[in-house]
Amino acid sequence: MNTKPHQRKVYWNEPTMTWWERVYLFEILRGLGITGGVFLRNMWRWTTGRKGALTTYYPEETRADYAAGNRGKHILTQRPDGTPQCIACNMCATVCPAQVIEIDAAFDPDDPAHPKSPSRFEIDYSRCVFCGLCVEACPEDAIRMVKEVPELPSADREHMWLRMDELLTWNPQSDVAKPYPPKGGTVKTRGNA
Ligand code: SF4
Ligand code: SF4
């Protein structure tokens, strides 16, 4: 028969409370004081014509202080001639957990460096979870997420599709991911390098 006394497991974040906190009443009063203070401060600012709480009246107002790494709106990067860097490989659409990327591929035999490209590239923002996996999966650095957020609010789900013309509004000239030769140029191979 096991006579060993039971020992409770000690968790790393087990709270240690002082007697003051164990009484609870004082802590409740302290919490009410903090909440009331913030409420009165914001009300005072609001009644004197200033903005109180850090509230953005979205969608009429949008924030300008998004962090540089914010996963906001998608963009498609472009080659120097303005065509998309995307090679319509479908890897982003395959990895997307919400399955919201739809791509139709086009083929151009006169462009040996970049024969395949998207003729249609659309993202359904009504279901995108902004996880960034599409950006991670892309082998061409052809899709990125910029910090600005997309125009999401709409009464019509059809308006929540981000289409290629909007995805291609980024000016790539100073940051081309891969220096592809211009259309019609020759591709360097081991043989002719
Ligand atoms: S951010 Fe995530 S959910 Fe949205 S399109 Fe990319 S992979 Fe899909
Ligand atoms: S964006 Fe990238 S991963 Fe998606 S189809 Fe284009 S090249 Fe492939």
Short mmCIF file of C-alpha atoms and ligand atoms in Angstrom, two decimals:
data_model
loop_
_atom_site.label_atom_id
_atom_site.label_comp_id
_atom_site.label_asym_id
_atom_site.label_seq_id
_atom_site.Cartn_x
_atom_site.Cartn_y
_atom_site.Cartn_z
CA MET A 1 0.00 0.00 0.00
CA ASN A 2 1.33 3.44 -1.03
CA THR A 3 1.56 5.65 2.10
CA LYS A 4 3.50 8.44 0.42
CA PRO A 5 1.66 11.75 0.91
CA HIS A 6 0.35 13.32 -2.29
CA GLN A 7 2.43 16.22 -3.50
CA ARG A 8 0.78 18.82 -5.66
CA LYS A 9 2.57 19.65 -8.84
CA VAL A 10 4.13 23.13 -8.79
CA TYR A 11 3.48 25.09 -11.93
CA TRP A 12 5.96 27.66 -13.16
CA ASN A 13 3.33 30.37 -13.22
CA GLU A 14 1.56 29.47 -10.01
CA PRO A 15 0.34 32.77 -8.50
CA THR A 16 1.73 33.88 -5.20
CA MET A 17 -0.65 36.30 -3.54
CA THR A 18 -0.05 38.52 -0.56
CA TRP A 19 -2.67 38.64 2.21
CA TRP A 20 -3.74 42.00 0.75
CA GLU A 21 -4.56 40.31 -2.54
CA ARG A 22 -6.21 37.34 -0.84
CA VAL A 23 -8.74 39.67 0.79
CA TYR A 24 -9.87 40.58 -2.77
CA LEU A 25 -11.94 43.59 -1.73
CA PHE A 26 -8.97 45.99 -1.80
CA GLU A 27 -7.88 44.72 -5.21
CA ILE A 28 -11.42 45.11 -6.56
CA LEU A 29 -11.48 48.70 -5.32
CA ARG A 30 -8.05 49.32 -6.86
CA GLY A 31 -9.27 47.92 -10.20
CA LEU A 32 -12.37 50.09 -10.11
CA GLY A 33 -10.17 53.10 -9.38
CA ILE A 34 -7.94 52.40 -12.43
CA THR A 35 -10.93 51.80 -14.74
CA GLY A 36 -12.79 54.86 -13.44
CA GLY A 37 -9.69 57.02 -13.79
CA VAL A 38 -9.17 56.02 -17.43
CA PHE A 39 -12.88 56.53 -18.13
CA LEU A 40 -12.96 60.01 -16.57
CA ARG A 41 -9.73 61.05 -18.32
CA ASN A 42 -11.09 59.98 -21.70
CA MET A 43 -14.44 61.65 -21.02
CA TRP A 44 -12.67 64.87 -20.10
CA ARG A 45 -10.62 64.80 -23.29
CA TRP A 46 -13.70 63.98 -25.35
CA THR A 47 -15.80 66.79 -23.83
CA THR A 48 -12.99 69.30 -24.46
CA GLY A 49 -12.85 68.39 -28.15
CA ARG A 50 -9.83 66.08 -28.07
CA LYS A 51 -9.68 62.42 -28.83
CA GLY A 52 -9.76 60.38 -25.66
CA ALA A 53 -9.01 56.71 -25.95
CA LEU A 54 -6.77 55.35 -28.68
CA THR A 55 -9.75 54.68 -30.87
CA THR A 56 -9.65 54.74 -34.64
CA TYR A 57 -13.05 55.32 -36.17
CA TYR A 58 -12.60 52.60 -38.79
CA PRO A 59 -13.36 52.54 -41.72
CA GLU A 60 -13.71 56.33 -41.95
CA GLU A 61 -10.28 56.64 -40.33
CA THR A 62 -7.33 54.35 -40.82
CA ARG A 63 -4.27 54.16 -38.66
CA ALA A 64 -0.95 55.42 -39.98
CA ASP A 65 1.22 53.80 -37.33
CA TYR A 66 1.21 50.16 -38.36
CA ALA A 67 4.45 48.36 -37.53
CA ALA A 68 6.78 47.75 -40.45
CA GLY A 69 6.24 44.01 -40.12
CA ASN A 70 2.44 44.21 -40.08
CA ARG A 71 0.91 41.59 -42.37
CA GLY A 72 -1.61 43.84 -44.08
CA LYS A 73 -2.39 43.95 -47.75
CA HIS A 74 -0.92 41.61 -50.37
CA ILE A 75 1.02 42.93 -53.33
CA LEU A 76 2.51 41.18 -56.35
CA THR A 77 6.07 42.23 -57.13
CA GLN A 78 6.92 43.17 -60.67
CA ARG A 79 9.72 42.86 -63.15
CA PRO A 80 11.29 46.11 -64.43
CA ASP A 81 8.89 46.07 -67.38
CA GLY A 82 5.87 46.03 -65.07
CA THR A 83 4.82 42.42 -65.62
CA PRO A 84 4.29 40.28 -62.52
CA GLN A 85 7.24 38.40 -61.09
CA CYS A 86 4.84 35.54 -60.37
CA ILE A 87 5.38 32.34 -62.36
CA ALA A 88 1.89 30.95 -61.60
CA CYS A 89 3.37 27.93 -59.83
CA ASN A 90 0.38 27.76 -57.45
CA MET A 91 2.52 27.13 -54.37
CA CYS A 92 0.92 30.01 -52.47
CA ALA A 93 -2.56 28.76 -53.36
CA THR A 94 -1.60 25.23 -52.29
CA VAL A 95 -0.19 26.24 -48.91
CA CYS A 96 -3.00 28.71 -48.11
CA PRO A 97 -4.92 27.21 -45.16
CA ALA A 98 -8.07 29.14 -46.02
CA GLN A 99 -7.83 28.26 -49.73
CA VAL A 100 -8.57 31.79 -50.82
CA ILE A 101 -6.04 32.27 -53.64
CA GLU A 102 -7.19 31.58 -57.19
CA ILE A 103 -4.72 31.68 -60.08
CA ASP A 104 -5.14 31.11 -63.82
CA ALA A 105 -1.86 30.59 -65.67
CA ALA A 106 -0.91 32.01 -69.06
CA PHE A 107 1.97 30.82 -71.28
CA ASP A 108 4.16 33.05 -73.46
CA PRO A 109 6.67 31.10 -75.62
CA ASP A 110 8.36 34.39 -76.65
CA ASP A 111 9.51 35.02 -73.10
CA PRO A 112 11.99 32.21 -72.35
CA ALA A 113 13.01 33.65 -68.97
CA HIS A 114 9.48 33.91 -67.75
CA PRO A 115 7.16 31.87 -69.96
CA LYS A 116 4.47 31.25 -67.35
CA SER A 117 2.63 34.05 -65.62
CA PRO A 118 -0.79 34.59 -64.07
CA SER A 119 -3.61 35.76 -66.29
CA ARG A 120 -5.82 35.93 -63.21
CA PHE A 121 -4.65 36.19 -59.60
CA GLU A 122 -7.29 36.83 -56.96
CA ILE A 123 -7.48 36.67 -53.17
CA ASP A 124 -10.77 36.42 -51.29
CA TYR A 125 -10.28 38.74 -48.33
CA SER A 126 -13.56 37.69 -46.77
CA ARG A 127 -11.83 34.43 -45.76
CA CYS A 128 -8.09 35.27 -45.66
CA VAL A 129 -6.64 34.88 -42.16
CA PHE A 130 -3.53 37.00 -42.87
CA CYS A 131 -1.20 34.23 -41.78
CA GLY A 132 1.48 35.10 -44.35
CA LEU A 133 2.09 31.48 -45.40
CA CYS A 134 1.59 32.42 -49.06
CA VAL A 135 4.49 34.87 -48.77
CA GLU A 136 6.66 32.25 -47.07
CA ALA A 137 5.92 29.62 -49.72
CA CYS A 138 6.62 31.73 -52.80
CA PRO A 139 9.88 30.68 -54.50
CA GLU A 140 10.06 33.92 -56.52
CA ASP A 141 9.45 36.61 -53.88
CA ALA A 142 6.50 37.43 -56.10
CA ILE A 143 3.94 37.98 -53.36
CA ARG A 144 4.47 40.12 -50.29
CA MET A 145 2.36 41.64 -47.56
CA VAL A 146 2.74 45.37 -46.91
CA LYS A 147 1.85 47.06 -43.65
CA GLU A 148 -1.14 49.00 -44.98
CA VAL A 149 -4.44 47.18 -44.50
CA PRO A 150 -6.81 46.46 -47.38
CA GLU A 151 -10.21 48.08 -47.86
CA LEU A 152 -12.15 45.29 -46.19
CA PRO A 153 -15.55 46.59 -45.08
CA SER A 154 -18.30 45.86 -47.56
CA ALA A 155 -21.88 44.69 -47.59
CA ASP A 156 -21.08 42.56 -50.60
CA ARG A 157 -18.59 39.67 -50.43
CA GLU A 158 -17.86 40.16 -54.11
CA HIS A 159 -16.14 43.47 -53.25
CA MET A 160 -13.78 41.67 -50.88
CA TRP A 161 -11.87 39.99 -53.70
CA LEU A 162 -8.46 41.57 -54.30
CA ARG A 163 -7.78 41.38 -58.03
CA MET A 164 -4.61 41.53 -60.08
CA ASP A 165 -4.88 45.20 -61.09
CA GLU A 166 -4.87 46.19 -57.42
CA LEU A 167 -2.26 43.61 -56.46
CA LEU A 168 0.05 45.13 -59.06
CA THR A 169 -0.13 48.73 -57.84
CA TRP A 170 3.27 48.45 -56.20
CA ASN A 171 6.12 50.34 -57.87
CA PRO A 172 8.94 47.81 -58.03
CA GLN A 173 11.65 49.75 -59.84
CA SER A 174 13.95 50.13 -56.84
CA ASP A 175 13.38 46.66 -55.42
CA VAL A 176 13.15 44.03 -58.11
CA ALA A 177 13.43 40.63 -56.53
CA LYS A 178 15.15 38.91 -59.44
CA PRO A 179 16.87 40.64 -62.37
CA TYR A 180 15.14 38.76 -65.19
CA PRO A 181 16.27 39.71 -68.71
CA PRO A 182 13.75 41.79 -70.66
CA LYS A 183 11.08 39.97 -72.64
CA GLY A 184 12.63 38.37 -75.74
CA GLY A 185 16.11 38.32 -74.17
CA THR A 186 18.17 35.16 -73.94
CA VAL A 187 18.41 33.13 -70.79
CA LYS A 188 21.89 32.42 -69.47
CA THR A 189 22.56 28.72 -69.15
CA ARG A 190 25.69 26.81 -68.20
CA GLY A 191 26.39 26.30 -71.90
CA ASN A 192 26.28 29.94 -73.06
CA ALA A 193 27.38 31.67 -69.84
S1 SF4 B 1 -2.28 35.27 -45.73
FE1 SF4 B 1 -2.72 33.08 -45.25
S2 SF4 B 1 -4.93 32.91 -45.54
FE2 SF4 B 1 -4.34 34.83 -46.53
S3 SF4 B 1 -3.96 34.31 -48.68
FE3 SF4 B 1 -1.99 34.11 -47.63
S4 SF4 B 1 -1.84 31.96 -46.99
FE4 SF4 B 1 -4.00 32.38 -47.50
S1 SF4 B 2 2.88 34.27 -56.03
FE1 SF4 B 2 4.69 32.97 -55.83
S2 SF4 B 2 3.94 31.02 -55.00
FE2 SF4 B 2 2.14 32.16 -55.79
S3 SF4 B 2 1.89 31.38 -57.87
FE3 SF4 B 2 3.14 33.23 -57.99
S4 SF4 B 2 5.28 32.50 -57.95
FE4 SF4 B 2 3.97 30.80 -57.23
#
